[in-house]
């Protein structure tokens, strides 16, 4: 009898110990956390896979529309960029034209034409360019061409809609000029890139360094006072009667855009 | 006429490229390579001597027409250089490396030296820049010719090599 009671008590004890262990495990934070981790890892993997599938599905579904949207956005960006460039260009163009207008008002020319440079001479031995003004605009051979307030050339060949201008740097360019300070009359001849010379300058003529050389009305119907260049070098060659005067011109072909044509 | 027309058209386009504002402003070259001259050289290399003769004449006349002064120098130099290169081609069946180099240098000199001399006689000016111009012109043409020649060999006729 006693043996049976002992056995029952032992069973109850085991039971209570078991219950205590279970309750400990259930209410223990450590095991709770551990269990969350246990369930979390596979769930995360599963949810990732599901999400990936969903994303793939959504991507496949929206790919076309997204691409189209992207394309239209890119197009809009390009249009905006172009507009920006256009505005910048218009601003520059406006500045250049304003300068030309100032020049016209300063010299009081009654009639001037604005031409656009459309090309340059294909021949390396010719320094000239083409403008979009021709006979239709009443352009004539010998009209002066001005840019940035300086004489840069003279119209040489006139077509119906276009003309060819010989620049002041060309060796065949010749014009009668005078010096601004002393009013000495000389003969200008183009020489090379940004260079020209004054020919037949007598020793008694008063030519000064840094003096401006400008157009004159003597022996021509050209408007006077348009600057051509600045005196940069004065030298005398031994055994030669005339002095050698070097002029720096202001014709720079690489930035040429609009020019002013002054009809005679 | 239509057969020759396409060659004249190519020569015309090449001159247009030479004179284009885009080309001038973008590359900012001191000397623009003479595409027309290189085209004439290329035509002769390709055994199109008769066409080269006409194209040379056409290029010379056209360049003289667009010159602001009335001159004949371009017609003379281009046609003469074309005849010279045809003569060389007839004497040598195949141009090797040295011969090509010499031909292009001589061809450029035939065009540039008479032009400079003519300009000297008409204006009386002969400055250092003229010699610089001749040197750069020869150099630019040589480089451009080799570029075109090897482009032709390694790209256009790749399968034939």
Short mmCIF file of C-alpha atoms in Angstrom, two decimals:
data_model
loop_
_atom_site.label_atom_id
_atom_site.label_comp_id
_atom_site.label_asym_id
_atom_site.label_seq_id
_atom_site.Cartn_x
_atom_site.Cartn_y
_atom_site.Cartn_z
CA UNK A 1 0.00 0.00 0.00
CA UNK A 2 2.74 2.34 1.07
CA UNK A 3 4.69 1.38 -2.04
CA UNK A 4 1.74 2.41 -4.23
CA UNK A 5 1.41 5.77 -2.47
CA UNK A 6 5.12 6.43 -3.00
CA UNK A 7 4.80 5.59 -6.63
CA UNK A 8 1.80 7.94 -7.05
CA UNK A 9 3.62 10.75 -5.21
CA UNK A 10 6.64 10.26 -7.45
CA UNK A 11 4.41 10.40 -10.52
CA UNK A 12 2.75 13.63 -9.30
CA UNK A 13 6.19 15.08 -8.57
CA UNK A 14 7.42 14.21 -12.08
CA UNK A 15 4.24 15.69 -13.46
CA UNK A 16 4.66 18.91 -11.48
CA UNK A 17 8.34 19.14 -12.50
CA UNK A 18 7.33 18.63 -16.11
CA UNK A 19 4.62 21.26 -15.86
CA UNK A 20 7.08 23.66 -14.21
CA UNK A 21 9.64 23.12 -16.99
CA UNK A 22 6.97 23.66 -19.65
CA UNK A 23 5.67 26.78 -17.91
CA UNK A 24 9.24 28.03 -17.54
CA UNK A 25 9.89 27.51 -21.20
CA UNK A 26 6.60 29.12 -22.16
CA UNK A 27 7.06 32.20 -20.06
CA UNK A 28 10.82 32.52 -20.54
CA UNK A 29 11.88 35.55 -22.63
CA UNK A 30 14.94 33.73 -23.87
CA UNK A 31 12.99 30.86 -25.35
CA UNK A 32 10.37 33.28 -26.65
CA UNK A 33 13.00 35.16 -28.49
CA UNK A 34 14.61 31.99 -29.72
CA UNK A 35 11.30 30.74 -31.00
CA UNK A 36 10.67 34.02 -32.85
CA UNK A 37 14.01 33.65 -34.51
CA UNK A 38 13.25 30.11 -35.42
CA UNK A 39 10.04 31.06 -37.05
CA UNK A 40 11.38 34.25 -38.45
CA UNK A 41 14.21 32.87 -40.58
CA UNK A 42 12.16 30.53 -42.76
CA UNK A 43 9.31 33.01 -42.88
CA UNK A 44 11.66 35.68 -44.08
CA UNK A 45 12.98 33.36 -46.74
CA UNK A 46 9.49 32.46 -47.79
CA UNK A 47 8.29 36.04 -47.79
CA UNK A 48 11.38 37.07 -49.80
CA UNK A 49 10.67 34.46 -52.39
CA UNK A 50 7.02 35.48 -52.53
CA UNK A 51 7.98 39.13 -52.76
CA UNK A 52 10.43 38.37 -55.51
CA UNK A 53 7.77 36.58 -57.42
CA UNK A 54 5.40 39.46 -56.84
CA UNK A 55 8.00 41.96 -57.95
CA UNK A 56 8.75 39.94 -61.01
CA UNK A 57 5.11 39.78 -61.78
CA UNK A 58 4.66 43.52 -61.25
CA UNK A 59 7.82 44.23 -63.26
CA UNK A 60 6.62 42.10 -66.11
CA UNK A 61 3.24 43.73 -65.92
CA UNK A 62 4.52 47.31 -65.72
CA UNK A 63 7.68 47.02 -67.76
CA UNK A 64 6.13 48.34 -70.88
CA UNK A 65 4.38 51.25 -69.22
CA UNK A 66 7.50 52.13 -67.21
CA UNK A 67 9.65 52.08 -70.28
CA UNK A 68 7.23 54.31 -72.09
CA UNK A 69 7.11 56.68 -69.13
CA UNK A 70 10.90 56.72 -68.95
CA UNK A 71 11.13 57.40 -72.63
CA UNK A 72 8.69 60.28 -72.49
CA UNK A 73 10.52 61.73 -69.46
CA UNK A 74 13.83 61.47 -71.27
CA UNK A 75 12.29 63.16 -74.27
CA UNK A 76 11.03 65.95 -72.06
CA UNK A 77 14.50 66.35 -70.53
CA UNK A 78 16.06 66.56 -73.97
CA UNK A 79 13.47 69.11 -75.10
CA UNK A 80 14.16 71.18 -71.98
CA UNK A 81 17.89 70.93 -72.56
CA UNK A 82 17.39 72.05 -76.14
CA UNK A 83 15.21 74.94 -75.05
CA UNK A 84 17.86 75.90 -72.55
CA UNK A 85 20.52 75.84 -75.23
CA UNK A 86 18.27 77.77 -77.55
CA UNK A 87 17.69 80.43 -74.89
CA UNK A 88 21.41 80.67 -74.27
CA UNK A 89 22.08 80.97 -77.98
CA UNK A 90 19.34 83.60 -78.38
CA UNK A 91 20.82 85.57 -75.50
CA UNK A 92 24.24 85.55 -77.14
CA UNK A 93 22.75 86.38 -80.52
CA UNK A 94 20.80 89.23 -78.96
CA UNK A 95 23.97 90.61 -77.39
CA UNK A 96 25.82 90.47 -80.70
CA UNK A 97 22.96 92.16 -82.56
CA UNK A 98 22.72 94.85 -79.89
CA UNK A 99 26.41 95.57 -80.35
CA UNK A 100 25.86 95.87 -84.09
CA UNK A 101 22.97 98.26 -83.55
CA UNK A 102 25.14 100.35 -81.23
CA UNK A 103 27.79 100.46 -83.95
CA UNK A 104 25.22 101.56 -86.53
CA UNK A 105 23.87 104.30 -84.28
CA UNK A 106 27.37 105.44 -83.33
CA UNK A 107 28.48 105.94 -86.93
CA UNK A 108 25.08 107.11 -88.08
CA UNK A 109 24.77 104.80 -91.08
CA UNK A 110 21.43 105.22 -92.75
CA UNK A 111 21.30 101.78 -94.27
CA UNK A 112 23.07 98.65 -93.06
CA UNK A 113 22.39 94.96 -93.54
CA UNK A 114 22.95 92.13 -91.11
CA UNK A 115 24.28 88.94 -92.63
CA UNK A 116 25.02 85.54 -91.22
CA UNK A 117 28.32 83.80 -91.89
CA UNK A 118 27.50 80.49 -93.56
CA UNK A 119 30.89 79.13 -94.52
CA UNK A 120 34.57 79.77 -95.07
CA UNK A 121 36.79 79.60 -98.09
CA UNK A 122 37.74 75.99 -98.88
CA UNK A 123 41.13 77.19 -100.11
CA UNK A 124 43.83 77.47 -97.44
CA UNK A 125 45.48 80.26 -99.45
CA UNK A 126 42.39 82.45 -99.41
CA UNK A 127 41.19 84.13 -96.24
CA UNK A 128 37.52 84.74 -96.75
CA UNK A 129 34.01 83.68 -95.85
CA UNK A 130 30.50 83.47 -97.27
CA UNK A 131 27.47 85.42 -96.04
CA UNK A 132 23.76 84.93 -96.69
CA UNK A 133 23.22 88.26 -98.44
CA UNK A 134 23.24 88.68 -102.19
CA UNK A 135 21.99 90.69 -105.10
CA UNK A 136 18.44 90.36 -103.80
CA UNK A 137 19.43 92.40 -100.76
CA UNK A 138 21.18 94.90 -103.04
CA UNK A 139 24.69 93.93 -101.98
CA UNK A 140 27.42 95.19 -104.27
CA UNK A 141 31.06 94.36 -104.78
CA UNK A 142 33.21 96.57 -102.59
CA UNK A 143 30.74 96.92 -99.70
CA UNK A 144 32.45 96.96 -96.33
CA UNK A 145 31.83 94.15 -93.83
CA UNK A 146 32.06 94.90 -90.14
CA UNK A 147 31.96 92.72 -87.01
CA UNK A 148 32.40 93.75 -83.39
CA UNK A 149 32.90 97.37 -84.44
CA UNK A 150 35.89 96.61 -86.68
CA UNK A 151 36.27 96.26 -90.40
CA UNK A 152 36.81 92.58 -91.14
CA UNK A 153 36.46 92.40 -94.88
CA UNK A 154 35.11 93.58 -98.18
CA UNK A 155 32.49 91.98 -100.43
CA UNK A 156 34.26 90.52 -103.47
CA UNK A 157 31.87 88.15 -105.22
CA UNK A 158 28.10 88.66 -105.19
CA UNK A 159 25.62 85.92 -106.02
CA UNK A 160 21.82 86.02 -106.10
CA UNK A 161 21.42 85.03 -102.44
CA UNK A 162 24.97 84.75 -101.12
CA UNK A 163 28.19 86.70 -101.25
CA UNK A 164 31.85 86.05 -100.69
CA UNK A 165 33.82 88.35 -98.44
CA UNK A 166 37.58 88.76 -98.57
CA UNK A 167 38.91 89.27 -95.07
CA UNK A 168 41.32 92.00 -93.99
CA UNK A 169 43.97 89.30 -93.38
CA UNK A 170 44.04 88.18 -97.02
CA UNK A 171 47.12 89.18 -98.97
CA UNK A 172 44.96 90.53 -101.77
CA UNK A 173 43.02 92.86 -99.47
CA UNK A 174 43.93 96.49 -100.15
CA UNK A 175 42.35 99.68 -98.88
CA UNK A 176 43.28 103.32 -98.30
CA UNK A 177 43.41 104.12 -94.59
CA UNK A 178 44.39 106.85 -92.18
CA UNK A 179 45.74 106.86 -88.65
CA UNK A 180 43.30 108.12 -86.03
CA UNK A 181 45.66 110.27 -83.94
CA UNK A 182 47.77 111.89 -86.63
CA UNK A 183 45.52 111.54 -89.68
CA UNK A 184 48.29 110.19 -91.91
CA UNK A 185 47.01 108.63 -95.11
CA UNK A 186 48.45 105.18 -95.85
CA UNK A 187 47.78 102.11 -97.90
CA UNK A 188 46.71 99.01 -95.98
CA UNK A 189 47.44 95.50 -97.23
CA UNK A 190 46.43 92.25 -95.53
CA UNK A 191 49.27 89.91 -94.68
CA UNK A 192 48.46 86.94 -92.54
CA UNK A 193 46.34 85.69 -89.65
CA UNK A 194 45.48 88.80 -87.54
CA UNK A 195 48.15 90.73 -89.40
CA UNK A 196 48.33 93.46 -91.99
CA UNK A 197 50.89 96.01 -93.18
CA UNK A 198 50.86 99.65 -94.12
CA UNK A 199 52.56 100.10 -97.45
CA UNK A 200 54.41 103.07 -98.90
CA UNK A 201 54.81 104.89 -95.58
CA UNK A 202 57.31 107.69 -96.06
CA UNK A 203 59.89 108.38 -93.30
CA UNK A 204 58.41 111.81 -92.53
CA UNK A 205 54.91 110.45 -91.92
CA UNK A 206 53.90 110.50 -88.25
CA UNK A 207 52.81 106.94 -87.47
CA UNK A 208 52.63 106.13 -83.80
CA UNK A 209 52.73 102.86 -81.94
CA UNK A 210 49.24 101.66 -80.78
CA UNK A 211 47.49 104.16 -83.04
CA UNK A 212 44.25 102.98 -84.60
CA UNK A 213 44.11 102.59 -88.36
CA UNK A 214 40.70 103.40 -89.85
CA UNK A 215 38.95 103.76 -93.18
CA UNK A 216 39.03 107.05 -94.99
CA UNK A 217 36.98 108.65 -97.76
CA UNK A 218 39.96 109.55 -99.92
CA UNK A 219 39.72 107.96 -103.36
CA UNK A 220 36.79 105.81 -102.33
CA UNK A 221 33.12 106.01 -101.56
CA UNK A 222 33.50 103.93 -98.41
CA UNK A 223 32.26 105.30 -95.09
CA UNK A 224 35.07 106.72 -93.02
CA UNK A 225 36.22 106.13 -89.46
CA UNK A 226 35.72 102.37 -89.24
CA UNK A 227 38.71 100.91 -87.38
CA UNK A 228 40.71 98.17 -89.07
CA UNK A 229 43.48 97.50 -86.58
CA UNK A 230 46.16 98.82 -84.28
CA UNK A 231 49.77 99.70 -85.13
CA UNK A 232 51.92 97.04 -83.49
CA UNK A 233 55.36 97.35 -85.06
CA UNK A 234 57.23 100.18 -86.77
CA UNK A 235 60.53 99.39 -88.41
CA UNK A 236 62.80 100.69 -91.10
CA UNK A 237 64.59 98.31 -93.40
CA UNK A 238 68.09 99.23 -94.36
CA UNK A 239 68.34 100.41 -97.94
CA UNK A 240 64.58 100.85 -98.33
CA UNK A 241 62.93 104.20 -98.60
CA UNK A 242 59.53 103.30 -97.14
CA UNK A 243 58.97 102.23 -93.57
CA UNK A 244 57.43 98.92 -92.60
CA UNK A 245 54.39 99.18 -90.31
CA UNK A 246 52.72 96.07 -88.95
CA UNK A 247 49.04 96.19 -88.02
CA UNK A 248 47.14 93.84 -85.75
CA UNK A 249 43.67 93.22 -87.16
CA UNK A 250 40.54 92.07 -85.36
CA UNK A 251 39.25 89.44 -87.74
CA UNK A 252 38.93 86.21 -85.81
CA UNK A 253 37.16 83.59 -87.97
CA UNK A 254 36.49 81.05 -85.22
CA UNK A 255 33.98 83.21 -83.35
CA UNK A 256 32.39 84.87 -86.35
CA UNK A 257 28.61 84.61 -86.48
CA UNK A 258 26.83 87.77 -87.65
CA UNK A 259 28.33 90.59 -89.68
CA UNK A 260 27.18 94.03 -90.69
CA UNK A 261 27.36 94.99 -94.35
CA UNK A 262 27.61 98.71 -95.07
CA UNK A 263 26.55 99.47 -98.65
CA UNK A 264 28.48 102.17 -100.45
CA UNK B 1 27.58 61.81 -117.71
CA UNK B 2 25.60 60.13 -114.92
CA UNK B 3 28.55 57.76 -114.43
CA UNK B 4 30.90 60.70 -113.83
CA UNK B 5 28.22 62.67 -111.99
CA UNK B 6 28.52 60.71 -108.76
CA UNK B 7 32.28 61.30 -108.61
CA UNK B 8 31.77 65.02 -109.20
CA UNK B 9 29.11 65.02 -106.50
CA UNK B 10 31.48 63.40 -103.99
CA UNK B 11 34.16 65.97 -104.86
CA UNK B 12 31.61 68.75 -104.43
CA UNK B 13 30.54 67.40 -101.02
CA UNK B 14 34.18 67.18 -99.94
CA UNK B 15 34.75 70.82 -100.88
CA UNK B 16 31.57 71.71 -98.97
CA UNK B 17 32.92 69.93 -95.88
CA UNK B 18 36.19 71.81 -96.28
CA UNK B 19 34.37 75.13 -96.30
CA UNK B 20 31.70 74.34 -93.73
CA UNK B 21 31.38 76.57 -90.71
CA UNK B 22 30.92 73.52 -88.48
CA UNK B 23 34.24 72.03 -89.59
CA UNK B 24 36.10 75.28 -89.17
CA UNK B 25 34.73 76.14 -85.75
CA UNK B 26 34.71 72.65 -84.30
CA UNK B 27 38.20 71.53 -85.21
CA UNK B 28 39.80 74.97 -85.15
CA UNK B 29 42.50 73.87 -87.60
CA UNK B 30 45.28 76.16 -88.75
CA UNK B 31 45.20 74.30 -92.06
CA UNK B 32 42.22 72.36 -93.36
CA UNK B 33 43.24 69.06 -95.00
CA UNK B 34 42.60 69.04 -98.73
CA UNK B 35 39.93 66.36 -99.00
CA UNK B 36 39.52 66.90 -102.73
CA UNK B 37 43.21 66.21 -103.34
CA UNK B 38 43.07 63.08 -101.21
CA UNK B 39 40.00 61.99 -103.15
CA UNK B 40 41.91 62.39 -106.43
CA UNK B 41 44.78 60.35 -104.98
CA UNK B 42 42.38 57.67 -103.81
CA UNK B 43 40.71 57.49 -107.23
CA UNK B 44 44.10 56.94 -108.88
CA UNK B 45 45.04 54.26 -106.36
CA UNK B 46 41.74 52.57 -107.22
CA UNK B 47 42.73 52.51 -110.92
CA UNK B 48 40.21 55.17 -111.93
CA UNK B 49 42.70 57.38 -113.71
CA UNK B 50 40.29 58.85 -116.27
CA UNK B 51 37.77 59.78 -113.60
CA UNK B 52 40.58 61.22 -111.45
CA UNK B 53 41.60 63.44 -114.38
CA UNK B 54 38.08 64.86 -114.77
CA UNK B 55 37.56 65.21 -111.02
CA UNK B 56 40.92 67.02 -110.73
CA UNK B 57 39.87 69.42 -113.44
CA UNK B 58 36.45 69.91 -111.87
CA UNK B 59 37.90 70.57 -108.38
CA UNK B 60 40.44 73.04 -109.77
CA UNK B 61 37.81 74.95 -111.74
CA UNK B 62 35.41 74.98 -108.81
CA UNK B 63 38.04 76.26 -106.37
CA UNK B 64 39.03 78.96 -108.82
CA UNK B 65 35.39 79.96 -109.15
CA UNK B 66 34.94 80.37 -105.40
CA UNK B 67 38.18 82.30 -105.12
CA UNK B 68 37.43 86.02 -104.58
CA UNK B 69 40.05 86.92 -107.19
CA UNK B 70 40.01 85.81 -110.79
CA UNK B 71 42.75 83.18 -110.97
CA UNK B 72 43.62 80.00 -112.84
CA UNK B 73 46.11 78.67 -110.32
CA UNK B 74 43.84 76.02 -108.78
CA UNK B 75 42.84 74.57 -112.14
CA UNK B 76 46.49 74.44 -113.14
CA UNK B 77 47.82 72.91 -109.91
CA UNK B 78 45.06 70.35 -109.41
CA UNK B 79 45.04 69.18 -112.99
CA UNK B 80 48.82 69.07 -113.12
CA UNK B 81 49.03 67.13 -109.85
CA UNK B 82 46.40 64.69 -111.14
CA UNK B 83 48.38 64.08 -114.31
CA UNK B 84 51.52 63.64 -112.23
CA UNK B 85 50.00 61.02 -109.98
CA UNK B 86 48.48 59.19 -112.98
CA UNK B 87 51.91 59.11 -114.55
CA UNK B 88 53.38 57.68 -111.38
CA UNK B 89 50.61 55.10 -111.14
CA UNK B 90 51.25 53.99 -114.71
CA UNK B 91 54.95 53.52 -113.96
CA UNK B 92 54.46 51.65 -110.70
CA UNK B 93 51.84 48.95 -110.56
CA UNK B 94 51.65 48.90 -106.79
CA UNK B 95 52.44 51.70 -104.42
CA UNK B 96 54.44 50.56 -101.44
CA UNK B 97 54.67 52.47 -98.15
CA UNK B 98 57.53 54.80 -99.13
CA UNK B 99 56.14 55.48 -102.57
CA UNK B 100 52.75 56.41 -101.18
CA UNK B 101 54.34 58.76 -98.69
CA UNK B 102 56.48 60.39 -101.36
CA UNK B 103 53.55 60.69 -103.74
CA UNK B 104 51.32 62.45 -101.24
CA UNK B 105 54.12 64.80 -100.18
CA UNK B 106 54.94 65.62 -103.79
CA UNK B 107 51.27 65.97 -104.66
CA UNK B 108 50.73 68.43 -101.81
CA UNK B 109 53.85 70.34 -102.79
CA UNK B 110 52.73 70.53 -106.41
CA UNK B 111 49.54 72.21 -105.22
CA UNK B 112 50.95 74.39 -102.45
CA UNK B 113 54.24 75.68 -103.86
CA UNK B 114 52.83 77.16 -107.11
CA UNK B 115 49.98 78.72 -105.12
CA UNK B 116 52.39 80.40 -102.71
CA UNK B 117 54.64 81.48 -105.57
CA UNK B 118 51.68 82.85 -107.50
CA UNK B 119 50.53 84.76 -104.41
CA UNK B 120 54.05 86.12 -103.97
CA UNK B 121 54.16 87.36 -107.54
CA UNK B 122 50.73 88.98 -107.31
CA UNK B 123 51.10 90.57 -103.87
CA UNK B 124 54.84 90.81 -103.23
CA UNK B 125 54.60 89.21 -99.80
CA UNK B 126 56.43 86.10 -98.69
CA UNK B 127 56.44 85.65 -94.94
CA UNK B 128 57.37 82.86 -92.54
CA UNK B 129 53.73 81.89 -92.20
CA UNK B 130 53.69 80.88 -95.86
CA UNK B 131 56.31 78.20 -95.24
CA UNK B 132 54.43 77.15 -92.14
CA UNK B 133 51.27 76.87 -94.23
CA UNK B 134 53.01 74.67 -96.83
CA UNK B 135 54.47 72.41 -94.13
CA UNK B 136 51.18 71.99 -92.30
CA UNK B 137 49.31 71.47 -95.56
CA UNK B 138 51.66 68.64 -96.57
CA UNK B 139 51.47 67.12 -93.10
CA UNK B 140 47.68 67.36 -92.87
CA UNK B 141 47.24 65.78 -96.30
CA UNK B 142 49.66 62.95 -95.51
CA UNK B 143 47.91 62.14 -92.25
CA UNK B 144 44.48 62.35 -93.84
CA UNK B 145 45.50 60.21 -96.82
CA UNK B 146 46.80 57.47 -94.54
CA UNK B 147 43.68 57.63 -92.46
CA UNK B 148 41.48 57.25 -95.56
CA UNK B 149 43.71 54.57 -97.08
CA UNK B 150 43.77 52.37 -93.99
CA UNK B 151 40.09 52.95 -93.37
CA UNK B 152 39.52 51.69 -96.89
CA UNK B 153 41.78 48.67 -96.42
CA UNK B 154 40.82 47.59 -92.92
CA UNK B 155 37.16 48.55 -92.83
CA UNK B 156 35.66 48.76 -96.30
CA UNK B 157 37.70 45.97 -97.91
CA UNK B 158 38.24 43.91 -94.80
CA UNK B 159 36.96 40.69 -96.32
CA UNK B 160 39.17 41.05 -99.36
CA UNK B 161 42.37 41.34 -97.28
#
